[in-house]
XYZ file of N, CA and C in Angstrom:
681
model
N 13.355 42.181 5.999
C 12.405 41.684 5.005
C 12.605 40.196 4.764
N 13.868 39.775 4.641
C 14.185 38.369 4.403
C 13.733 37.506 5.570
N 13.945 38.003 6.808
C 13.529 37.265 7.987
C 12.009 37.124 8.025
N 11.289 38.189 7.618
C 9.836 38.147 7.606
C 9.328 37.081 6.640
N 9.940 37.012 5.439
C 9.564 35.984 4.469
C 9.835 34.590 5.023
N 10.946 34.451 5.735
C 11.301 33.161 6.319
C 10.260 32.702 7.326
N 9.729 33.613 8.121
C 8.722 33.274 9.121
C 7.441 32.768 8.448
N 7.028 33.438 7.376
C 5.845 32.988 6.648
C 6.075 31.582 6.090
N 7.245 31.364 5.535
C 7.577 30.081 4.919
C 7.633 28.974 5.965
N 8.313 29.234 7.071
C 8.448 28.231 8.132
C 7.088 27.911 8.737
N 6.272 28.940 8.951
C 4.934 28.729 9.508
C 4.103 27.827 8.611
N 4.086 28.127 7.317
C 3.306 27.326 6.377
C 3.812 25.890 6.327
N 5.122 25.721 6.293
C 5.710 24.383 6.221
C 5.387 23.562 7.469
N 5.605 24.151 8.634
C 5.402 23.403 9.876
C 3.942 23.063 10.119
N 3.041 24.002 9.829
C 1.617 23.708 10.035
C 1.143 22.622 9.082
N 1.608 22.679 7.851
C 1.227 21.658 6.866
C 1.752 20.286 7.286
N 2.982 20.240 7.761
C 3.569 18.972 8.198
C 2.838 18.423 9.419
N 2.506 19.298 10.364
C 1.795 18.847 11.565
C 0.418 18.303 11.211
N -0.311 19.008 10.355
C -1.621 18.529 9.935
C -1.518 17.208 9.192
N -0.500 17.095 8.348
C -0.265 15.878 7.576
C -0.002 14.698 8.506
N 0.935 14.862 9.425
C 1.326 13.758 10.317
C 0.205 13.376 11.276
N -0.491 14.369 11.802
C -1.565 14.102 12.759
C -2.674 13.293 12.103
N -3.049 13.686 10.900
C -4.121 12.984 10.197
C -3.649 11.650 9.647
N -2.402 11.604 9.185
C -1.845 10.353 8.663
C -1.895 9.251 9.716
N -1.438 9.549 10.923
C -1.447 8.523 11.974
C -2.870 8.214 12.430
N -3.744 9.201 12.413
C -5.134 8.941 12.811
C -5.799 7.977 11.843
N -5.524 8.176 10.545
C -6.138 7.337 9.513
C -5.454 5.973 9.415
N -4.123 5.952 9.474
C -3.366 4.727 9.185
C -2.827 4.019 10.415
N -2.970 4.620 11.595
C -2.405 4.004 12.803
C -3.443 3.920 13.923
N -4.603 3.382 13.590
C -5.614 3.062 14.603
C -6.049 4.294 15.407
N -6.409 5.360 14.701
C -6.938 6.601 15.291
C -6.005 7.203 16.345
N -4.727 7.199 16.069
C -3.739 7.769 16.993
C -3.322 9.158 16.518
N -3.406 10.139 17.412
C -2.949 11.489 17.110
C -1.455 11.589 17.403
N -0.685 12.118 16.462
C 0.759 12.241 16.669
C 1.189 13.654 17.040
N 0.456 14.669 16.624
C 0.806 16.055 16.941
C -0.001 16.572 18.130
N -1.291 16.353 18.089
C -2.173 16.797 19.169
C -2.400 15.615 20.116
N -1.357 15.273 20.893
C -1.369 14.013 21.645
C -2.447 13.954 22.721
N -2.884 15.103 23.243
C -3.932 15.055 24.263
C -5.243 14.522 23.679
N -5.382 14.589 22.359
C -6.554 13.999 21.723
C -6.606 12.492 21.926
N -5.449 11.880 22.181
C -5.423 10.435 22.428
C -6.117 10.060 23.732
N -6.210 10.999 24.675
C -6.944 10.721 25.911
C -8.420 10.445 25.597
N -8.960 11.233 24.657
C -10.359 11.059 24.266
C -10.550 9.713 23.580
N -9.642 9.393 22.641
C -9.724 8.113 21.930
C -9.562 6.962 22.912
N -8.632 7.118 23.866
C -8.402 6.088 24.887
C -9.677 5.821 25.682
N -10.310 6.868 26.168
C -11.525 6.714 26.969
C -12.638 6.055 26.151
N -12.760 6.466 24.900
C -13.792 5.896 24.027
C -13.551 4.410 23.801
N -12.287 4.031 23.531
C -11.991 2.635 23.252
C -12.140 1.763 24.492
N -11.817 2.310 25.658
C -11.947 1.544 26.896
C -13.403 1.189 27.167
N -14.290 2.171 27.014
C -15.706 1.885 27.306
C -16.334 0.983 26.246
N -15.635 0.834 25.116
C -16.128 -0.062 24.076
C -15.406 -1.407 24.076
N -14.598 -1.633 25.115
C -13.999 -2.944 25.308
C -12.696 -3.207 24.590
N -12.117 -2.194 23.952
C -10.848 -2.392 23.233
C -9.682 -2.030 24.154
N -9.498 -2.819 25.226
C -8.591 -2.446 26.303
C -7.118 -2.451 25.912
N -6.647 -3.512 25.259
C -5.216 -3.677 25.004
C -4.671 -2.525 24.173
N -5.257 -2.301 23.025
C -4.745 -1.275 22.128
C -5.100 0.123 22.595
N -6.138 0.239 23.414
C -6.482 1.543 23.984
C -5.368 2.038 24.899
N -4.806 1.130 25.696
C -3.747 1.522 26.624
C -2.484 1.963 25.889
N -2.252 1.423 24.704
C -1.084 1.835 23.918
C -1.163 3.319 23.583
N -2.393 3.827 23.418
C -2.570 5.249 23.110
C -1.910 6.138 24.162
N -1.922 5.686 25.412
C -1.361 6.494 26.494
C 0.159 6.589 26.430
N 0.795 5.690 25.668
C 2.250 5.761 25.519
C 2.681 7.039 24.792
N 1.770 7.604 24.027
C 2.124 8.824 23.294
C 2.493 9.955 24.243
N 1.899 9.962 25.428
C 2.135 11.069 26.352
C 3.568 11.078 26.891
N 4.070 9.971 27.492
C 5.472 9.992 27.949
C 6.470 10.139 26.798
N 6.168 9.544 25.639
C 7.065 9.697 24.495
C 7.134 11.154 24.071
N 6.002 11.815 24.066
C 5.941 13.229 23.716
C 6.752 14.069 24.703
N 6.607 13.780 25.988
C 7.330 14.526 27.027
C 8.839 14.347 26.863
N 9.272 13.095 26.659
C 10.694 12.827 26.461
C 11.215 13.571 25.238
N 10.419 13.601 24.186
C 10.810 14.287 22.956
C 10.994 15.781 23.185
N 10.073 16.387 23.905
C 10.170 17.825 24.189
C 11.425 18.120 25.014
N 11.715 17.256 25.989
C 12.932 17.420 26.785
C 14.165 17.333 25.896
N 14.171 16.362 24.982
C 15.286 16.222 24.037
C 15.404 17.456 23.150
N 14.258 18.008 22.726
C 14.276 19.213 21.921
C 14.899 20.383 22.656
N 14.569 20.509 23.940
C 15.179 21.558 24.745
C 16.674 21.375 24.881
N 17.109 20.125 25.019
C 18.540 19.839 25.128
C 19.264 20.180 23.826
N 18.661 19.795 22.700
C 19.266 20.109 21.396
C 19.420 21.612 21.231
N 18.382 22.348 21.602
C 18.421 23.808 21.467
C 19.492 24.431 22.342
N 19.685 23.856 23.539
C 20.666 24.420 24.469
C 22.105 24.152 24.040
N 22.300 23.141 23.201
C 23.644 22.757 22.789
C 24.042 23.264 21.408
N 23.122 23.953 20.733
C 23.405 24.405 19.377
C 23.090 25.890 19.220
N 23.898 26.568 18.421
C 23.646 27.976 18.121
C 22.776 28.129 16.877
N 22.378 27.008 16.281
C 21.554 27.034 15.076
C 20.091 26.803 15.441
N 19.238 27.741 15.057
C 17.826 27.664 15.431
C 17.150 26.394 14.918
N 17.502 26.003 13.698
C 16.740 24.952 13.047
C 17.317 23.554 13.244
N 18.251 23.393 14.161
C 18.809 22.068 14.424
C 17.721 21.104 14.895
N 16.774 21.592 15.683
C 15.677 20.733 16.138
C 14.885 20.207 14.941
N 14.650 21.087 13.963
C 13.879 20.680 12.795
C 14.636 19.658 11.952
N 15.960 19.747 11.970
C 16.766 18.758 11.254
C 16.524 17.364 11.832
N 16.556 17.269 13.157
C 16.341 15.977 13.795
C 14.906 15.500 13.616
N 13.973 16.445 13.613
C 12.584 16.070 13.319
C 12.492 15.439 11.928
N 13.136 16.083 10.950
C 13.125 15.557 9.591
C 13.760 14.180 9.501
N 14.858 13.998 10.215
C 15.537 12.687 10.210
C 14.638 11.596 10.775
N 13.938 11.902 11.865
C 13.076 10.898 12.499
C 11.867 10.591 11.625
N 11.296 11.609 10.990
C 10.176 11.366 10.077
C 10.625 10.512 8.888
N 11.819 10.821 8.371
C 12.354 10.037 7.263
C 12.601 8.593 7.686
N 13.179 8.404 8.872
C 13.396 7.065 9.410
C 12.070 6.325 9.568
N 11.050 7.031 10.009
C 9.729 6.413 10.169
C 9.219 5.875 8.841
N 9.369 6.677 7.782
C 8.931 6.242 6.466
C 9.717 5.054 5.961
N 11.020 5.076 6.198
C 11.875 3.960 5.767
C 11.485 2.670 6.502
N 11.226 2.779 7.794
C 10.803 1.607 8.570
C 9.468 1.075 8.079
N 8.555 1.990 7.757
C 7.240 1.571 7.250
C 7.399 0.786 5.950
N 8.297 1.263 5.077
C 8.574 0.554 3.824
C 9.211 -0.802 4.113
N 10.190 -0.822 5.018
C 10.884 -2.057 5.356
C 9.962 -3.106 5.948
N 9.125 -2.695 6.889
C 8.189 -3.637 7.507
C 7.242 -4.223 6.466
N 6.842 -3.379 5.497
C 5.917 -3.853 4.471
C 6.572 -4.891 3.563
N 7.769 -4.602 3.086
C 8.423 -5.509 2.144
C 8.965 -6.764 2.819
N 9.206 -6.682 4.121
C 9.633 -7.872 4.851
C 8.442 -8.668 5.365
N 7.243 -8.209 4.971
C 5.993 -8.855 5.394
C 5.886 -8.924 6.910
N 6.271 -7.818 7.548
C 6.182 -7.717 9.012
C 5.086 -6.739 9.423
N 4.128 -6.529 8.519
C 3.017 -5.636 8.830
C 2.185 -6.206 9.978
N 2.064 -5.443 11.036
C 1.236 -5.836 12.176
C 0.896 -4.588 12.963
N 0.018 -4.738 13.936
C -0.328 -3.587 14.774
C 0.887 -3.089 15.544
N 1.769 -4.024 15.942
C 2.926 -3.635 16.748
C 3.945 -2.847 15.922
N 4.212 -3.298 14.702
C 5.144 -2.537 13.857
C 4.532 -1.190 13.472
N 3.213 -1.176 13.271
C 2.522 0.076 12.979
C 2.700 1.063 14.124
N 2.553 0.563 15.357
C 2.690 1.437 16.518
C 4.126 1.922 16.704
N 5.099 1.088 16.356
C 6.501 1.528 16.439
C 6.729 2.745 15.554
N 6.250 2.656 14.314
C 6.396 3.779 13.381
C 5.620 4.981 13.882
N 4.411 4.753 14.352
C 3.566 5.860 14.819
C 4.200 6.581 16.012
N 4.814 5.818 16.920
C 5.436 6.451 18.087
C 6.658 7.273 17.692
N 7.362 6.850 16.664
C 8.470 7.667 16.150
C 7.949 8.989 15.598
N 6.800 8.941 14.943
C 6.191 10.165 14.426
C 5.761 11.065 15.571
N 5.241 10.468 16.640
C 4.899 11.243 17.838
C 6.137 11.950 18.381
N 7.258 11.225 18.418
C 8.512 11.811 18.903
C 8.914 13.002 18.037
N 8.783 12.851 16.728
C 9.121 13.943 15.808
C 8.239 15.160 16.047
N 6.954 14.921 16.268
C 6.030 16.034 16.521
C 6.321 16.711 17.863
N 6.844 15.935 18.811
C 7.260 16.528 20.085
C 8.398 17.517 19.884
N 9.325 17.177 18.990
C 10.419 18.094 18.675
C 9.887 19.379 18.041
N 8.882 19.240 17.185
C 8.300 20.435 16.556
C 7.604 21.306 17.590
N 6.925 20.683 18.547
C 6.298 21.446 19.622
C 7.341 22.175 20.455
N 8.473 21.511 20.708
C 9.550 22.148 21.462
C 10.093 23.353 20.703
N 10.276 23.210 19.403
C 10.752 24.319 18.572
C 9.807 25.509 18.670
N 8.503 25.232 18.606
C 7.518 26.301 18.667
C 7.536 27.064 19.980
N 7.824 26.366 21.065
C 7.869 27.021 22.384
C 9.179 27.781 22.587
N 10.269 27.165 22.208
C 11.582 27.772 22.441
C 11.824 28.946 21.506
N 11.404 28.792 20.254
C 11.605 29.850 19.256
C 10.249 30.346 18.761
N 9.469 30.868 19.676
C 8.099 31.261 19.351
C 8.029 32.382 18.321
N 9.106 33.173 18.210
C 9.101 34.277 17.247
C 9.392 33.813 15.825
N 9.712 32.537 15.661
C 10.039 32.013 14.333
C 8.808 31.587 13.537
N 7.635 31.593 14.170
C 6.395 31.257 13.477
C 5.320 32.267 13.870
N 4.201 32.226 13.163
C 3.109 33.155 13.439
C 2.149 32.631 14.498
N 2.512 31.553 15.145
C 1.673 30.971 16.181
C 1.954 29.496 16.317
N 1.252 28.813 17.214
C 1.433 27.368 17.363
C 1.200 26.659 16.036
N 2.032 25.658 15.743
C 1.932 24.977 14.444
C 1.323 23.588 14.537
N 1.106 23.091 15.738
C 0.587 21.729 15.877
C -0.834 21.678 16.430
N -1.296 22.729 17.072
C -2.651 22.798 17.620
C -3.278 24.112 17.183
N -4.464 24.037 16.621
C -5.055 25.200 15.975
C -6.085 25.951 16.809
N -6.412 25.461 18.000
C -7.460 26.104 18.792
C -7.133 27.563 19.090
N -5.901 27.832 19.527
C -5.505 29.208 19.834
C -5.489 30.084 18.591
N -5.072 29.514 17.462
C -5.033 30.283 16.222
C -6.434 30.617 15.727
N -7.349 29.652 15.846
C -8.734 29.902 15.440
C -9.359 30.968 16.335
N -9.044 30.899 17.633
C -9.555 31.907 18.565
C -9.070 33.299 18.180
N -7.772 33.425 17.866
C -7.220 34.718 17.475
C -7.845 35.202 16.168
N -8.033 34.289 15.227
C -8.649 34.662 13.957
C -10.066 35.182 14.171
N -10.805 34.535 15.070
C -12.169 34.972 15.358
C -12.180 36.364 15.997
N -11.226 36.604 16.908
C -11.122 37.929 17.527
C -10.781 38.990 16.480
N -9.882 38.637 15.557
C -9.502 39.566 14.483
C -10.697 39.901 13.597
N -11.497 38.895 13.286
C -12.678 39.124 12.456
C -13.636 40.087 13.154
N -13.796 39.883 14.463
C -14.676 40.776 15.225
C -14.213 42.229 15.164
N -12.917 42.439 15.345
C -12.362 43.802 15.290
C -12.483 44.383 13.890
N -12.233 43.548 12.874
C -12.320 44.012 11.488
C -13.751 44.424 11.133
N -14.719 43.648 11.595
C -16.112 44.003 11.339
C -16.481 45.312 12.032
N -15.986 45.462 13.252
C -16.287 46.673 14.013
C -15.648 47.904 13.383
N -14.433 47.747 12.829
C -13.701 48.873 12.236
C -13.952 49.004 10.727
N -14.879 48.192 10.210
C -15.172 48.169 8.769
C -13.909 47.850 7.955
N -13.139 46.892 8.497
C -11.934 46.360 7.853
C -10.840 47.422 7.664
N -10.772 48.368 8.581
C -9.772 49.429 8.486
C -8.643 49.278 9.504
N -8.778 48.330 10.426
C -7.746 48.141 11.450
C -6.582 47.352 10.847
N -5.471 48.008 10.623
C -4.331 47.377 9.943
C -3.705 46.256 10.763
N -3.663 46.436 12.077
C -3.074 45.399 12.934
C -3.886 44.107 12.869
N -5.198 44.238 12.885
C -6.060 43.059 12.806
C -6.003 42.426 11.427
N -5.833 43.244 10.401
C -5.683 42.707 9.048
C -4.450 41.820 8.944
N -3.325 42.326 9.476
C -2.081 41.554 9.436
C -2.198 40.290 10.278
N -2.796 40.425 11.470
C -2.953 39.273 12.352
C -3.829 38.207 11.705
N -4.893 38.649 11.046
C -5.786 37.683 10.403
C -5.079 36.968 9.253
N -4.260 37.680 8.508
C -3.493 37.064 7.422
C -2.572 35.972 7.977
N -1.945 36.273 9.115
C -1.058 35.298 9.739
C -1.828 34.043 10.150
N -2.997 34.248 10.775
C -3.799 33.107 11.219
C -4.361 32.340 10.027
N -4.684 33.053 8.959
C -5.202 32.399 7.760
C -4.159 31.444 7.173
N -2.901 31.892 7.109
C -1.825 31.042 6.607
C -1.609 29.854 7.541
N -1.627 30.104 8.844
C -1.405 29.046 9.831
C -2.488 27.978 9.762
N -3.736 28.415 9.828
C -4.862 27.478 9.804
C -4.979 26.811 8.439
N -4.788 27.594 7.376
C -4.872 27.045 6.028
C -3.803 25.994 5.768
N -2.588 26.241 6.263
C -1.511 25.270 6.111
C -1.829 23.968 6.828
N -2.356 24.080 8.048
C -2.697 22.887 8.826
C -3.817 22.107 8.150
N -4.847 22.821 7.686
C -5.978 22.161 7.031
C -5.542 21.460 5.746
N -4.679 22.120 4.979
C -4.155 21.504 3.754
C -3.399 20.227 4.077
N -2.573 20.290 5.129
C -1.839 19.105 5.556
C -2.762 17.981 5.983
N -3.871 18.333 6.643
C -4.836 17.323 7.074
C -5.437 16.584 5.882
N -5.838 17.337 4.859
C -6.411 16.713 3.667
C -5.397 15.787 3.002
N -4.176 16.281 2.843
C -3.132 15.477 2.206
C -2.812 14.233 3.035
N -2.759 14.402 4.353
C -2.473 13.279 5.240
C -3.568 12.227 5.202
N -4.826 12.677 5.104
C -5.949 11.740 5.046
C -5.887 10.900 3.767
N -5.623 11.573 2.649
C -5.527 10.858 1.364
C -4.351 9.887 1.381
N -3.197 10.372 1.866
C -1.991 9.544 1.890
C -2.158 8.350 2.815
N -2.720 8.579 3.998
C -2.892 7.493 4.955
C -3.848 6.425 4.474
N -4.914 6.857 3.815
C -5.903 5.900 3.308
C -5.318 5.019 2.215
N -4.461 5.591 1.371
C -3.966 4.868 0.210
C -2.628 4.161 0.427
N -1.765 4.727 1.276
C -0.410 4.183 1.394
C 0.045 3.964 2.829
N -0.850 4.050 3.780
C -0.473 3.807 5.165
C 0.465 4.875 5.707
N 1.470 4.462 6.468
C 2.395 5.402 7.103
C 3.614 5.729 6.243
N 3.757 5.062 5.123
C 4.917 5.288 4.250
C 5.078 6.752 3.829
N 3.999 7.488 3.502
C 4.154 8.864 3.023
C 4.770 9.836 4.021
N 4.994 9.397 5.270
C 5.655 10.281 6.226
C 7.070 10.633 5.767
N 7.577 9.879 4.813
C 8.857 10.207 4.179
C 8.849 11.621 3.591
N 7.705 12.024 3.040
C 7.619 13.304 2.333
C 7.881 14.489 3.258
N 7.157 14.622 4.383
C 7.489 15.739 5.282
C 8.879 15.635 5.874
N 9.390 14.413 6.045
C 10.743 14.243 6.556
C 11.770 14.855 5.623
N 11.619 14.577 4.339
C 12.547 15.121 3.341
C 12.425 16.636 3.255
N 11.194 17.143 3.291
C 10.994 18.595 3.247
C 11.619 19.277 4.458
N 11.520 18.636 5.616
C 12.069 19.228 6.831
C 13.592 19.291 6.771
N 14.218 18.239 6.261
C 15.673 18.234 6.123
C 16.103 19.302 5.121
N 15.362 19.438 4.041
C 15.645 20.487 3.054
C 15.535 21.865 3.700
N 14.513 22.035 4.514
C 14.318 23.304 5.226
C 15.518 23.614 6.097
N 16.042 22.598 6.762
C 17.194 22.813 7.630
C 18.409 23.274 6.837
N 18.723 22.582 5.768
C 19.917 22.945 4.997
C 19.766 24.309 4.306
N 18.534 24.691 4.013
C 18.289 25.994 3.405
C 18.502 27.125 4.417
N 18.243 26.818 5.702
C 18.308 27.866 6.724
C 19.270 27.535 7.859
N 20.179 26.603 7.646
C 20.995 26.093 8.747
C 21.924 27.131 9.360
N 22.223 28.185 8.648
C 23.147 29.199 9.169
C 22.462 30.289 9.988
N 21.125 30.149 10.175
C 20.408 31.117 11.008
C 20.779 30.880 12.462
N 21.343 31.882 13.100
C 21.846 31.738 14.478
C 20.756 32.044 15.494
N 20.927 31.503 16.676
C 20.031 31.789 17.782
C 20.292 33.209 18.267
N 19.214 34.003 18.316
C 19.336 35.363 18.857
C 18.686 35.470 20.217
N 17.478 35.016 20.271
C 16.776 35.036 21.549
C 15.772 33.924 21.571
N 15.506 33.413 22.703
C 14.525 32.339 22.871
C 13.336 32.909 23.596
N 12.195 32.519 23.123
C 11.025 32.988 23.821
C 9.827 32.936 23.022
């Protein structure tokens, strides 16, 4: 029962953080996606055809940074018996990103380049979260950084529920899981949009602190199986 509650909690936290960070960087870092990095390919293509070549090419840096981050996440997981060690490092990097954003602002070093430095650190943090989701897939109710698969499952559940007149218990439970997952991500998106518009990248401190708290609350959870 305790493990089941933990999965609901972790799912809600991670989806909210991913939605927050993805929207925060999109709003405050020149339309850059930090969680759903393949979306940057679309932004890159759009900016290139509109003549914004220099900064458009920077968008492509998210891809190798993301790959390196996922590799690092796999290494962290292989060297630790604690499931949430990856999330600890994610929290540290998000917190560092917020601190740098504050530092650059007060040192009057605000520029596109310093903005991109902070944004790429956030991309790295989101790569660690993606690695966690793949390695410990049973620790959440589904992917926490990309919602397409979750929306698809929710739609399938709705179809079955309508056909069974809402009597299929398995579909009811599955839909509840997807509702929490999608709802958490959407909530994070709204919060990230508001935060990014008003305070730039500084609010990334908030998910960083929450992630570190999550780690210390669950740090003694041991690795049982990966998959």
